[in-house]
Each structure stands twice: as structure tokens, then as C-alpha cells.
Amino acid sequence: MISGAEIMVKCLEIEGVKTVFGYPGAAICPFYDFLCRSKIEHVLVREEQNAAHEASGYARAAGVPGVCVATSGPGATNLITGIATAYMDSVPLIAITGQVNQWLLGRDVFQEADITGACESFTKHSYLVKNAADLPRIFKEAFHIASTGRPGPVLIDVPTDVQKQMVASFSYPQKAQIPGYKPRTQGHAIQIRKAAEAISKAKRPLLCCGGGVVLAGARTEMIEFAEKTGIPIVSTMMGLGVVPMDSPVYLGMIGMHGHENANRAMHDADLILLCGARVGDRAVSDPQQVSDTTKIVHIDIDPAEIGKNMDVDIPIVGDIRLVLRALAAETDYTAPAEWIEHVKAEKAAFVPKGSPRDDYVEPRSFMRVLSRMMAKNAIFCADVGQNQIWAAKNFNVKEGRFLTSGGLGTMGYALPAAIGAKLAKPHRQVVCVCGDGSFQMSMCELATLKQTGADVKIILMVNERLGMVWELQTKLYDGRHTATTLTGSPDFVKLAEAYGIPATEVSSNAQAELAAKRMLESDGPFLLVCRVDPDEPTL
Ligand SMILES: Cc1ncc(C[n+]2csc(CCOP(=O)(O)OP(=O)(O)O)c2C)c(N)n1
């Protein structure tokens, strides 16, 4: 005989899970009681939202589903923002929650929350398990659903009695069999041919890569396709890192906070190949205006994305890696020299904003210096706010990753995501940047950082404001700054030191550069507090 809880742990082991992030409570205790007998490492976070973010950072760095665990009721509801964040960024995540005993469901008993109902609109699928014998099938399906097609979070809610229920034996299915769930990976040959024909007629073609290119592991295919055809590339924020900023085929990031020359290329193009980009409003503010004048080819693994935000001329459903390979085989096109020269000249004319100063740390120029100092394959996590935009526009992701909450825009994401990423890839340099508002949403994770010993470096941009909203109020609300001044913040250096984490504060670029060098060379976690001019703009 074997209990439901033991089955849950065995399922995770068979799926190859090495680390889970969680926070226990009575309703998940049976599971924890078996987890501690397993080789799976458990990271005790300090608040459940961070468990989901840490699992998300882990998943994005490792390329396998991340796993987070919480108890019923408040534990489960605390996970919600983290689950929604993962959903918006298509991150494969398995969220396991304890639930009250089945016979108490629906009675508003202590710590009961309808978490499957609450998460319905931002999970790819969710299960409320009623019988321990179903657990192996459910876990197999959950991992399959989370990591195939367009990745996303799957929730498994397990009542306490199901965790304790004894069943005769355990066997794990070889394959998940889910009727009606068959993500299409090969693009349709006729559509690919149509796209190749459209490319052959284009005078000003452009490739636009989104987060789907990263998820598909199609970096090489993307660059090879651009090099073969000469078609230049722009990226969305989620597509950052596919092509290094200094690559000759890359023009920059598009969008509201993007590079002007990249936006102009979007405007001037007569054909855009959207690759794994969902055309969110931050990336393209008026999608219909673009598609009115420009031919659009949209490649995406998720058919629901195609045509959702922008009218599309040639839809191609499939894995970007496979579609780009097939498209490359169909075309011997070379982009007109005139167009290439035009976009290159615009890129060359682009002058990065911000220059070093000695009264404050100037974040844009500091980001550029920092990226030169960091390892090629480093993982860089940006939080949300001005700090995110300064990083996205100025940090050159060479062969590494740029992790941020691009879809939901969740403040407090960077530190936990960085911890998760470091635990997934211990040999890679991991640095995160936060604003003083964002950091205060997740600074309890300094304890997790200390406890795990994860070598994560934190750059904290202190402007004593909710900078991004302050800037918005300056521009759009006649400078009426409401509820955006951060008073009462702690001394961040002392705070880190209280956790046993070394820290230093700097207030000029010269100091910041020196301190960053020392920080990067040091072992273990470190907090670098950078004083930023409160009126520093993003653009
Ligand atoms: C959880 C959450 N609450 C509110 C917001 C709205 N918001 C977006 S940016 C921002 C300000 C961020 O301030 P800070 O972290 O200090 O970074 P800065 O903009 O100063 O770099 C706020 C409040 C959000 N994105 N996420």
C-alpha cells in the first residue's frame, strides 16, 4: 500500500524534479512528510508568491517546469500573483497546493479557498484531485501540459484526505494521453511557402522576435535566418537576449520604452515576420495601424495568439525553431542593400541616453558598464518600473538571459526569480536589479538567499520613489504626485547586513563601477545600493 502523499513525491522524482520551492501548512503536511525522505531539495521561501517566482526563475533558466508548493487557503491564494505572472510570460510551472478534506469542501471551513476556481483564468489547466489513484495520471498530464505547446502553469490541488488515502500500488504512465490536446509543432507547408513568396517580394522586411523564440530555443535558427537573408531583427522585451545588442543583424527593442530606431524600422517595414511575439500594447501601441500598411506573417505555437492583437496576412502555427528552419530551406532571398543600409544608419545614429555623473548613479550608463563587466552567459533579472526599462534598453544580453515580468509586470519579481535561476544554474553569474519599491515587495527573500547561500548579486536603484508612476504623474497628471513617495524605507545596507549579507552604498558612477567590480568578484550574495536621481527619466 502507498499513500497519496508518497505518490506525489514519487511522481516528482520520476519527472526528474531536483528542487521545489514552498511553504508548508497543515493541509500539505502529509506531502512534506514524504518530501523530506526524498533527494529532492526543498527551498523554504518566506512568502508563497516568491515560491512561484523562484520556481519561475528556475524554470526559465533550466528550461524545465519549476515546481512550487503551498498549503490550502492563504498559502494557496498567496501563490496566485506568481502563477498569473508565469501564465502571462508562458513559463512552465507546476503549482501544488494542499486543500481541506474533501468532505469539508464548499463549507467555508478553516483555511478553505477555491484555488482551482480562483486560478481558472491564468492556469493552462488545473486539477482538484479526488482520488489518490488518479495522482500518477494527473502528474504525468500536468508536466506534459505545462511544458508542451505554449508553456504555462498547471495547478494541482490535493485535499488532505487524498494525500493520506492509501492505494494498492503505484505505477507511473509512460505517456500523457489527453484527448484534444495536440499542440502543432510543424508549420503548415503551404503557409510556409506563402511566407517565403511574400518574403521574396519584400523590399523592407523585418524580423520581430518575442519571448516565444526564447521558449522554443530558436536563438540559433533566428540568427542564422537573419544572416542568410540579411533581414534585420528587432525584439520585444520578452525577446531580449535572443540577439546580442551589438550584433550587426539586431536593431534593438521595440515598444513604448524601446529604441527609437527599432520602432522606426517597424514603421518603415513593408513585411514583418512576427516570431513568438504576442503584440502586447507595450510593444505595439496600435497594431491595426501597422497591419494596415504592412504585410504580416505571424509564427506562433499558440494558434489563439495569431490575429488576437493584430490582423495577420499569413498565419503559421508551429514551433518557431522548426518553422524558421523550414522557411530558410524555402528561400534564397537577400534583403535589398538599400533597406539594410537605411536601418544600419538609423542604428548608428541612435545615441544612447544618459552619461556618467558624480552626484548620483546614472542608471542607463551604469547598466551599459555593468553588462560589459558581466560574464557572457550571465542571467540578468530586472524587476518592474524604471529600473526595468533602464536595464532593458541598456543592458547587453550577450549569450545569457534577461528575465523580467514582461506580461503581468509584477513588482517584486526579480529577486526571487534570480534565486530560482541561480539554483537552476549554479555555475552561471546571476545578477538582479530592483527599484526600492519593488525590492520592498520581496526583501523577505533575503532570508531565503542567506539560507540557500545562492550567489545572487542585487543592485538596488534607490530613488525614494515609485519612480515609474512618479514619471507618469509628471507627464500625464500635471505633476500631481500622489502616493508615490517612499518614506519610511529602511537603511538597506544595514538591512542586508542584518541578514548576514554584505552590502555597500554608492552615489556616483565611478563608485558604482568599482563597487560592482568588487561585487562580481566576491563569493556569495551581495547587495549594492545605488543612489539614483529621483528625477531620472526612463527615456
Ligand atoms: C505588484 C505591483 N503593484 C503595482 C504596480 C504598478 N507599478 C508599476 S511600476 C511601479 C513603481 C516601481 O517603483 P520602484 O520599484 O521603486 O522602481 P522604479 O520605477 O523607481 O525604478 C508601480 C507602483 C506593479 N507593476 N506591480
Coordinates of C-alpha atoms and ligand atoms in Angstrom, one line a residue:
M1 CA 0.0 0.0 0.0
I2 CA 1.1 3.6 -0.7
S3 CA -0.3 6.9 0.3
G4 CA -1.3 9.8 -2.0
A5 CA 1.4 11.9 -0.5
E6 CA 4.1 9.4 -1.2
I7 CA 2.8 9.0 -4.7
M8 CA 3.0 12.8 -5.2
V9 CA 6.7 12.8 -4.2
K10 CA 7.4 9.7 -6.4
C11 CA 5.8 11.5 -9.4
L12 CA 8.1 14.5 -8.9
E13 CA 11.1 12.2 -8.6
I14 CA 10.2 10.4 -11.8
E15 CA 9.7 13.7 -13.6
G16 CA 13.3 14.5 -12.7
V17 CA 12.5 17.4 -10.3
K18 CA 15.5 18.4 -8.3
T19 CA 14.3 21.4 -6.4
V20 CA 10.9 22.6 -5.2
F21 CA 10.1 26.0 -3.7
G22 CA 7.5 26.1 -1.0
Y23 CA 6.0 26.9 2.4
P24 CA 4.2 24.3 4.5
G25 CA 1.0 24.3 6.4
A26 CA -1.3 21.7 7.9
A27 CA -3.1 20.9 4.7
I28 CA 0.1 20.0 2.8
C29 CA 1.9 18.3 5.8
P30 CA 1.4 14.7 4.5
F31 CA 3.2 15.6 1.3
Y32 CA 6.0 17.3 3.2
D33 CA 6.4 14.3 5.4
F34 CA 7.4 12.3 2.4
L35 CA 9.3 15.1 0.6
C36 CA 11.8 15.2 3.4
R37 CA 12.6 11.5 2.8
S38 CA 13.4 12.3 -0.9
K39 CA 16.5 13.6 -2.5
I40 CA 14.5 16.5 -3.9
E41 CA 15.8 19.8 -2.4
H42 CA 13.2 21.9 -0.8
V43 CA 13.7 25.7 -0.6
L44 CA 11.8 27.3 2.2
V45 CA 10.7 30.7 0.9
R46 CA 9.5 33.5 3.1
E47 CA 6.2 34.1 1.3
E48 CA 4.4 31.9 -1.2
Q49 CA 4.3 34.4 -4.0
N50 CA 8.0 34.2 -4.0
A51 CA 7.8 30.4 -4.3
A52 CA 6.1 30.8 -7.6
H53 CA 8.6 33.4 -8.8
E54 CA 11.5 31.3 -7.7
A55 CA 10.1 28.3 -9.5
S56 CA 9.5 30.6 -12.5
G57 CA 13.1 31.8 -12.5
Y58 CA 14.3 28.2 -12.1
A59 CA 12.1 27.1 -15.0
R60 CA 13.2 29.9 -17.3
A61 CA 16.9 29.2 -16.5
A62 CA 16.7 25.4 -16.6
G63 CA 14.2 25.0 -19.4
V64 CA 12.1 22.5 -17.4
P65 CA 9.0 23.1 -15.4
G66 CA 9.5 24.8 -12.0
V67 CA 7.6 23.4 -9.0
C68 CA 6.1 25.4 -6.1
V69 CA 4.2 24.2 -3.1
A70 CA 1.8 25.9 -0.7
T71 CA -0.8 24.9 1.8
S72 CA -4.5 25.5 1.5
G73 CA -6.3 28.8 1.9
P74 CA -4.0 31.7 2.4
G75 CA -0.9 29.7 1.3
A76 CA -2.7 28.9 -2.0
T77 CA -4.0 32.4 -2.5
N78 CA -0.6 33.9 -1.9
L79 CA 0.6 31.9 -4.9
I80 CA -1.9 33.5 -7.2
T81 CA 0.1 36.5 -8.4
G82 CA 3.1 34.3 -9.0
I83 CA 1.0 31.8 -11.0
A84 CA -0.5 34.7 -13.0
T85 CA 2.9 36.1 -13.6
A86 CA 4.1 32.8 -15.0
Y87 CA 1.0 32.5 -17.2
M88 CA 1.5 35.8 -18.8
D89 CA 5.1 35.0 -19.6
S90 CA 4.4 31.4 -20.7
V91 CA 6.6 29.9 -18.0
P92 CA 6.1 26.1 -17.3
L93 CA 5.2 25.8 -13.7
I94 CA 3.6 23.1 -11.5
A95 CA 1.8 24.6 -8.5
I96 CA 0.9 22.0 -5.9
T97 CA -1.5 23.1 -3.2
G98 CA -2.9 21.3 -0.2
Q99 CA -6.7 21.5 0.2
V100 CA -9.0 20.9 3.1
N101 CA -10.5 17.4 3.4
Q102 CA -12.9 16.6 0.6
W103 CA -16.0 16.3 2.8
L104 CA -15.4 19.8 4.0
L105 CA -15.2 21.4 0.5
G106 CA -17.6 24.2 0.0
R107 CA -18.4 24.8 3.6
D108 CA -16.0 27.7 4.3
V109 CA -14.1 25.8 6.8
F110 CA -10.8 27.0 8.3
Q111 CA -8.3 27.7 5.5
E112 CA -10.5 26.7 2.7
A113 CA -10.2 28.6 -0.6
D114 CA -11.4 27.5 -4.0
I115 CA -8.0 27.8 -5.6
T116 CA -8.7 26.0 -8.8
G117 CA -11.7 28.3 -9.3
A118 CA -9.6 31.4 -8.4
C119 CA -6.8 30.5 -10.8
E120 CA -9.0 29.4 -13.7
S121 CA -8.2 32.3 -16.0
F122 CA -4.5 32.1 -15.5
T123 CA -3.5 28.5 -15.4
K124 CA -3.2 26.4 -18.6
H125 CA -5.1 23.7 -16.7
S126 CA -5.9 22.8 -13.1
Y127 CA -6.8 19.7 -11.2
L128 CA -8.7 19.2 -7.9
V129 CA -7.7 15.6 -7.1
K130 CA -10.5 13.4 -5.7
N131 CA -8.8 10.0 -5.6
A132 CA -5.2 9.2 -4.8
A133 CA -5.2 6.5 -7.6
D134 CA -5.6 9.4 -10.1
L135 CA -2.4 11.2 -8.9
P136 CA 0.1 9.5 -11.3
R137 CA -2.0 10.2 -14.4
I138 CA -2.6 13.8 -13.2
F139 CA 1.1 14.5 -12.5
K140 CA 2.0 13.0 -15.9
E141 CA -0.5 15.1 -17.6
A142 CA 0.4 18.2 -15.7
F143 CA 4.1 18.1 -16.6
H144 CA 3.1 17.4 -20.2
I145 CA 0.7 20.3 -20.4
A146 CA 3.0 22.7 -18.6
S147 CA 5.9 22.1 -20.9
T148 CA 4.4 21.5 -24.3
G149 CA 2.9 23.8 -26.9
R150 CA 2.8 27.2 -25.3
P151 CA 4.2 26.5 -21.9
G152 CA 2.3 27.7 -18.8
P153 CA 1.3 27.0 -15.2
V154 CA -0.7 23.9 -14.1
L155 CA -2.2 23.7 -10.7
I156 CA -2.7 20.5 -8.7
D157 CA -4.9 21.0 -5.7
V158 CA -4.8 17.9 -3.4
P159 CA -7.2 17.6 -0.4
T160 CA -5.6 16.4 2.8
D161 CA -7.6 13.1 2.8
V162 CA -6.4 12.3 -0.7
Q163 CA -2.8 12.8 0.5
K164 CA -3.5 10.4 3.3
Q165 CA -5.5 7.9 1.2
M166 CA -3.8 4.5 0.8
V167 CA -3.9 2.8 -2.6
A168 CA -2.8 -0.7 -3.5
S169 CA 0.2 0.2 -5.8
F170 CA 2.0 2.9 -7.7
S171 CA 2.8 2.9 -11.4
Y172 CA 3.6 6.0 -13.5
P173 CA 2.2 6.3 -17.0
Q174 CA 4.7 6.3 -19.9
K175 CA 2.8 8.9 -21.8
A176 CA 0.2 11.5 -21.1
Q177 CA -3.0 10.8 -23.1
I178 CA -5.1 13.9 -23.3
P179 CA -7.8 13.8 -25.9
G180 CA -7.9 17.0 -27.9
Y181 CA -4.6 18.3 -26.7
K182 CA -2.1 18.0 -29.5
P183 CA 0.0 21.2 -29.9
R184 CA 1.0 21.6 -33.5
T185 CA 4.8 21.9 -33.9
Q186 CA 5.4 21.6 -37.7
G187 CA 4.3 24.7 -39.5
H188 CA 1.9 24.0 -42.4
A189 CA 3.9 23.6 -45.6
I190 CA 1.6 25.7 -47.8
Q191 CA 1.7 28.6 -45.3
I192 CA 5.5 28.4 -45.1
R193 CA 5.7 28.5 -48.9
K194 CA 3.3 31.5 -48.9
A195 CA 5.5 33.2 -46.4
A196 CA 8.6 32.5 -48.5
E197 CA 6.8 34.0 -51.5
A198 CA 5.9 37.1 -49.5
I199 CA 9.5 37.5 -48.4
S200 CA 10.8 37.2 -51.9
K201 CA 8.6 40.3 -52.9
A202 CA 9.5 42.3 -49.8
K203 CA 11.6 45.5 -50.2
R204 CA 11.8 46.3 -46.5
P205 CA 11.4 43.1 -44.5
L206 CA 11.9 42.9 -40.7
L207 CA 12.0 40.0 -38.2
C208 CA 10.4 40.7 -34.8
C209 CA 11.3 38.2 -32.1
G210 CA 9.4 37.8 -28.9
G211 CA 9.6 35.5 -25.9
G212 CA 8.4 32.6 -27.9
V213 CA 11.8 32.5 -29.7
V214 CA 13.5 32.1 -26.3
L215 CA 11.0 29.4 -25.2
A216 CA 11.4 27.5 -28.4
G217 CA 15.2 27.6 -28.0
A218 CA 15.3 29.0 -31.5
R219 CA 18.1 31.5 -31.0
T220 CA 20.4 29.9 -33.5
E221 CA 17.7 29.5 -36.1
M222 CA 16.7 33.1 -35.7
I223 CA 20.2 34.4 -36.1
E224 CA 21.0 32.0 -39.0
F225 CA 17.8 33.0 -40.8
A226 CA 18.6 36.7 -40.4
E227 CA 22.2 36.2 -41.5
K228 CA 21.2 34.1 -44.5
T229 CA 18.6 36.5 -45.8
G230 CA 20.0 39.8 -44.4
I231 CA 16.7 40.6 -42.8
P232 CA 17.3 42.7 -39.7
I233 CA 15.8 41.8 -36.3
V234 CA 14.0 43.8 -33.7
S235 CA 12.8 42.3 -30.4
T236 CA 10.2 42.8 -27.8
M237 CA 11.2 43.0 -24.1
M238 CA 10.4 39.3 -23.7
G239 CA 12.6 38.5 -26.8
L240 CA 15.7 40.3 -25.3
G241 CA 18.8 38.2 -25.4
V242 CA 17.9 36.2 -28.5
V243 CA 20.3 38.5 -30.4
P244 CA 23.1 40.5 -28.6
M245 CA 22.6 44.2 -28.8
D246 CA 25.8 44.7 -30.7
S247 CA 25.1 42.1 -33.3
P248 CA 25.1 43.6 -36.9
V249 CA 21.6 42.0 -37.6
Y250 CA 20.0 43.5 -34.5
L251 CA 18.3 46.9 -34.4
G252 CA 17.0 47.0 -30.8
M253 CA 13.9 46.7 -28.7
I254 CA 10.6 47.9 -29.9
G255 CA 7.7 49.5 -27.9
M256 CA 6.7 52.3 -25.7
H257 CA 10.0 52.1 -23.9
G258 CA 12.0 50.7 -26.8
H259 CA 14.8 52.1 -29.0
E260 CA 13.6 54.8 -31.4
N261 CA 15.4 53.3 -34.4
A262 CA 13.8 49.9 -33.8
N263 CA 10.3 51.5 -33.6
R264 CA 11.1 53.3 -36.8
A265 CA 12.1 50.1 -38.5
M266 CA 8.7 48.6 -37.5
H267 CA 7.0 51.7 -39.0
D268 CA 9.0 51.6 -42.3
A269 CA 8.9 47.9 -42.9
D270 CA 6.7 46.5 -45.7
L271 CA 6.8 42.9 -44.3
I272 CA 7.1 41.9 -40.7
L273 CA 7.7 38.3 -39.6
L274 CA 6.4 38.2 -36.0
C275 CA 8.1 35.3 -34.3
G276 CA 6.6 34.2 -31.0
A277 CA 5.5 37.7 -30.2
R278 CA 2.0 38.4 -28.9
V279 CA 2.0 42.0 -30.0
G280 CA 1.1 43.3 -26.5
D281 CA 0.2 47.0 -26.2
R282 CA 3.6 47.9 -24.7
A283 CA 5.3 46.5 -27.8
V284 CA 3.0 47.9 -30.4
S285 CA 0.6 50.6 -29.3
D286 CA -1.6 50.5 -32.4
P287 CA -1.3 47.1 -34.0
Q288 CA -4.1 47.7 -36.6
Q289 CA -2.2 50.7 -37.9
V290 CA 0.8 48.6 -38.5
S291 CA -1.1 45.8 -40.3
D292 CA -3.0 48.3 -42.5
T293 CA 0.2 49.2 -44.3
T294 CA 2.5 46.2 -43.7
K295 CA 2.2 42.6 -44.7
I296 CA 2.3 40.5 -41.5
V297 CA 3.5 36.9 -41.2
H298 CA 2.8 35.6 -37.7
I299 CA 4.5 32.4 -36.4
D300 CA 3.4 31.1 -33.0
I301 CA 2.9 27.8 -31.3
D302 CA -0.3 29.0 -29.8
P303 CA -3.0 29.4 -32.6
A304 CA -5.0 31.7 -30.2
E305 CA -2.3 34.3 -30.4
I306 CA -2.4 34.7 -34.1
G307 CA -4.7 37.5 -35.1
K308 CA -5.6 38.3 -31.4
N309 CA -4.0 41.7 -31.3
M310 CA -3.0 42.3 -34.9
D311 CA -4.5 41.4 -38.3
V312 CA -2.3 38.8 -39.9
D313 CA -1.9 38.0 -43.6
I314 CA 0.0 34.7 -43.3
P315 CA -0.6 32.7 -40.1
I316 CA 1.8 29.9 -39.3
V317 CA 1.1 27.7 -36.3
G318 CA 4.2 25.8 -35.1
D319 CA 7.4 25.6 -33.2
I320 CA 9.5 28.6 -34.3
R321 CA 12.6 26.6 -34.4
L322 CA 11.1 24.1 -36.9
V323 CA 9.3 26.8 -38.9
L324 CA 12.4 29.0 -39.3
R325 CA 14.4 26.0 -40.4
A326 CA 11.7 25.1 -43.0
L327 CA 11.4 28.8 -44.1
A328 CA 15.1 29.0 -44.5
A329 CA 15.1 25.9 -46.8
E330 CA 12.3 27.5 -48.9
T331 CA 14.0 30.8 -49.5
D332 CA 17.2 32.1 -51.2
Y333 CA 16.2 35.7 -50.6
T334 CA 18.6 38.5 -49.9
A335 CA 17.2 41.7 -48.4
P336 CA 17.8 44.8 -50.6
A337 CA 21.0 46.6 -49.7
E338 CA 19.2 50.0 -49.6
W339 CA 17.0 48.8 -46.8
I340 CA 19.9 47.3 -44.9
E341 CA 21.9 50.5 -45.2
H342 CA 18.9 52.5 -44.1
V343 CA 18.3 50.6 -40.9
K344 CA 22.0 50.3 -40.1
A345 CA 22.4 54.1 -40.5
E346 CA 19.5 54.6 -38.1
K347 CA 21.0 52.3 -35.6
A348 CA 24.4 54.0 -35.9
A349 CA 22.7 57.4 -35.4
F350 CA 21.0 56.3 -32.3
V351 CA 22.6 57.9 -29.3
P352 CA 22.1 56.1 -26.0
K353 CA 20.8 58.3 -23.3
G354 CA 22.4 59.1 -20.0
S355 CA 26.0 59.8 -19.2
P356 CA 28.0 59.2 -16.1
R357 CA 27.7 61.7 -13.2
D358 CA 29.4 62.1 -9.9
D359 CA 26.5 63.2 -7.7
Y360 CA 24.3 60.2 -8.4
V361 CA 24.5 56.8 -10.1
E362 CA 23.2 57.4 -13.7
P363 CA 21.4 54.1 -14.2
R364 CA 21.5 54.0 -18.0
S365 CA 25.2 54.4 -18.4
F366 CA 25.8 52.2 -15.4
M367 CA 23.8 49.4 -17.0
R368 CA 26.0 49.6 -20.1
V369 CA 29.1 49.4 -18.0
L370 CA 27.7 46.6 -15.9
S371 CA 26.9 44.5 -18.9
R372 CA 30.5 44.9 -20.2
M373 CA 31.7 43.7 -16.8
M374 CA 29.5 40.7 -16.6
A375 CA 30.0 37.1 -17.9
K376 CA 28.8 36.4 -21.4
N377 CA 26.3 33.8 -20.3
A378 CA 25.1 35.7 -17.2
I379 CA 21.5 35.6 -16.2
F380 CA 20.2 39.1 -15.5
C381 CA 16.8 39.7 -13.8
A382 CA 15.1 43.0 -13.9
D383 CA 12.2 44.0 -11.7
V384 CA 9.4 46.3 -12.8
G385 CA 9.5 50.0 -13.1
Q386 CA 12.1 52.5 -14.3
N387 CA 14.8 50.0 -13.3
Q388 CA 13.4 47.5 -15.7
I389 CA 13.4 50.0 -18.6
W390 CA 16.9 51.3 -17.9
A391 CA 18.0 47.6 -17.9
A392 CA 16.1 46.5 -20.9
K393 CA 17.4 49.4 -23.1
N394 CA 20.9 49.4 -21.9
F395 CA 22.0 46.0 -20.7
N396 CA 23.5 44.0 -23.5
V397 CA 22.4 40.4 -23.0
K398 CA 25.3 38.6 -24.8
E399 CA 24.7 34.8 -24.6
G400 CA 22.7 34.8 -21.4
R401 CA 19.2 35.5 -20.4
F402 CA 17.1 38.5 -19.5
L403 CA 14.4 37.6 -17.0
T404 CA 11.6 40.0 -16.1
S405 CA 7.9 40.0 -15.6
G406 CA 7.1 41.3 -19.1
G407 CA 3.5 40.3 -19.2
L408 CA 1.9 41.0 -15.9
G409 CA 4.5 43.5 -14.8
T410 CA 4.7 42.1 -11.3
M411 CA 6.8 44.2 -8.9
G412 CA 8.9 42.1 -6.6
Y413 CA 9.7 39.5 -9.3
A414 CA 13.4 40.0 -9.8
L415 CA 15.0 38.9 -6.5
P416 CA 13.0 35.6 -6.2
A417 CA 13.4 34.8 -9.9
A418 CA 17.1 35.4 -9.6
I419 CA 17.3 33.0 -6.6
G420 CA 15.5 30.4 -8.6
A421 CA 17.7 30.9 -11.7
K422 CA 20.9 30.6 -9.6
L423 CA 19.7 27.4 -8.0
A424 CA 19.0 26.0 -11.5
K425 CA 22.3 27.2 -13.0
P426 CA 24.8 27.4 -10.1
H427 CA 27.7 27.9 -12.4
R428 CA 26.3 31.0 -14.1
Q429 CA 26.6 34.5 -12.8
V430 CA 23.2 35.8 -11.7
V431 CA 22.5 39.5 -11.0
C432 CA 19.2 41.2 -10.4
V433 CA 18.2 44.9 -10.5
C434 CA 15.3 46.2 -8.4
G435 CA 13.8 49.6 -7.5
D436 CA 13.3 50.5 -3.9
G437 CA 9.6 49.9 -4.2
S438 CA 9.9 46.5 -5.9
F439 CA 12.6 45.3 -3.6
Q440 CA 10.4 46.1 -0.6
M441 CA 7.8 43.7 -2.0
S442 CA 10.2 40.8 -1.9
M443 CA 13.0 41.7 0.5
C444 CA 11.9 39.0 2.9
E445 CA 13.6 36.7 0.4
L446 CA 17.0 37.9 1.7
A447 CA 16.4 35.2 4.3
T448 CA 15.9 32.6 1.5
L449 CA 19.0 33.9 -0.1
K450 CA 21.0 33.6 3.1
Q451 CA 19.6 30.2 3.8
T452 CA 20.4 28.7 0.4
G453 CA 23.7 30.6 0.1
A454 CA 22.7 31.3 -3.5
D455 CA 25.3 33.6 -5.1
V456 CA 22.9 36.3 -6.3
K457 CA 24.1 39.8 -6.6
I458 CA 21.4 42.5 -6.1
I459 CA 21.6 46.0 -7.5
L460 CA 19.1 48.3 -5.7
M461 CA 18.3 51.5 -7.5
V462 CA 17.2 53.8 -4.7
N463 CA 15.3 56.9 -5.8
E464 CA 12.9 57.0 -2.8
R465 CA 10.0 57.0 -5.2
L466 CA 7.8 54.6 -7.1
G467 CA 9.8 56.1 -10.0
M468 CA 7.8 54.8 -12.9
V469 CA 4.5 56.0 -11.6
W470 CA 6.0 59.3 -10.4
E471 CA 7.3 59.8 -14.0
L472 CA 3.8 59.1 -15.3
Q473 CA 2.3 61.6 -12.9
T474 CA 4.8 64.2 -14.0
K475 CA 3.9 63.7 -17.7
L476 CA 0.2 63.0 -17.6
Y477 CA -1.2 64.3 -14.4
D478 CA 0.3 67.8 -14.3
G479 CA 2.9 66.8 -11.8
R480 CA 0.4 65.9 -9.1
H481 CA 2.5 63.2 -7.4
T482 CA 0.1 61.1 -5.4
A483 CA 1.2 58.2 -3.2
T484 CA 4.5 57.8 -5.0
T485 CA 7.0 59.0 -2.4
L486 CA 8.6 56.2 -0.5
T487 CA 9.2 57.4 3.1
G488 CA 10.0 55.0 5.9
S489 CA 12.3 52.8 3.9
P490 CA 15.0 51.0 5.9
D491 CA 18.7 51.6 5.7
F492 CA 19.1 48.9 3.0
V493 CA 22.8 48.3 3.8
K494 CA 22.0 47.6 7.5
L495 CA 19.1 45.5 6.4
A496 CA 21.2 43.3 4.2
E497 CA 23.9 43.1 6.9
A498 CA 21.2 42.1 9.5
Y499 CA 20.7 39.0 7.2
G500 CA 24.4 38.5 7.1
I501 CA 24.7 39.6 3.5
P502 CA 27.4 42.1 2.7
A503 CA 26.3 45.4 1.2
T504 CA 27.6 48.8 0.2
E505 CA 26.0 52.0 -0.9
V506 CA 27.3 54.3 -3.7
S507 CA 26.3 57.6 -5.2
S508 CA 28.3 58.2 -8.3
N509 CA 29.0 56.1 -11.4
A510 CA 32.7 55.9 -10.6
Q511 CA 31.9 54.5 -7.2
A512 CA 29.3 52.2 -8.6
E513 CA 31.7 50.8 -11.2
L514 CA 34.3 50.0 -8.6
A515 CA 31.8 48.5 -6.2
A516 CA 30.2 46.4 -9.0
K517 CA 33.6 45.0 -9.9
R518 CA 34.2 44.1 -6.3
M519 CA 30.7 42.7 -6.0
L520 CA 31.1 40.5 -9.1
E521 CA 34.4 39.2 -7.9
S522 CA 33.1 38.3 -4.5
D523 CA 31.7 35.0 -3.4
G524 CA 28.1 34.7 -2.3
P525 CA 25.3 37.2 -2.3
F526 CA 25.8 40.9 -2.2
L527 CA 23.6 44.0 -2.2
L528 CA 24.8 47.1 -4.0
V529 CA 22.7 50.1 -3.2
C530 CA 22.8 52.8 -5.9
R531 CA 21.5 56.3 -5.2
V532 CA 19.7 57.5 -8.3
D533 CA 18.5 61.0 -9.1
P534 CA 14.8 60.9 -8.2
D535 CA 14.0 62.8 -11.4
E536 CA 16.0 60.5 -13.7
P537 CA 13.7 59.7 -16.6
T538 CA 13.3 56.3 -18.4
L539 CA 13.5 57.7 -21.9
Ligands
LIG1 C1 2.6 44.4 -7.7 C2 2.5 45.7 -8.4 N1 1.9 46.8 -7.9 C3 1.9 47.9 -8.5 C4 2.5 48.1 -9.8 C5 2.4 49.4 -10.5 N2 3.8 49.9 -10.7 C6 4.5 49.8 -11.8 S1 6.0 50.4 -11.8 C7 5.7 51.0 -10.2 C8 6.8 51.7 -9.5 C9 8.0 50.9 -9.2 O1 8.8 51.6 -8.3 P1 10.2 51.0 -7.9 O2 10.2 49.6 -7.6 O3 10.8 51.9 -6.8 O4 11.1 51.2 -9.2 P2 11.5 52.4 -10.1 O5 10.3 52.7 -11.0 O6 11.7 53.6 -9.1 O7 12.7 52.0 -10.7 C10 4.5 50.6 -9.8 C11 3.9 51.0 -8.4 C12 3.1 46.9 -10.3 N3 3.6 46.9 -11.5 N4 3.1 45.8 -9.6

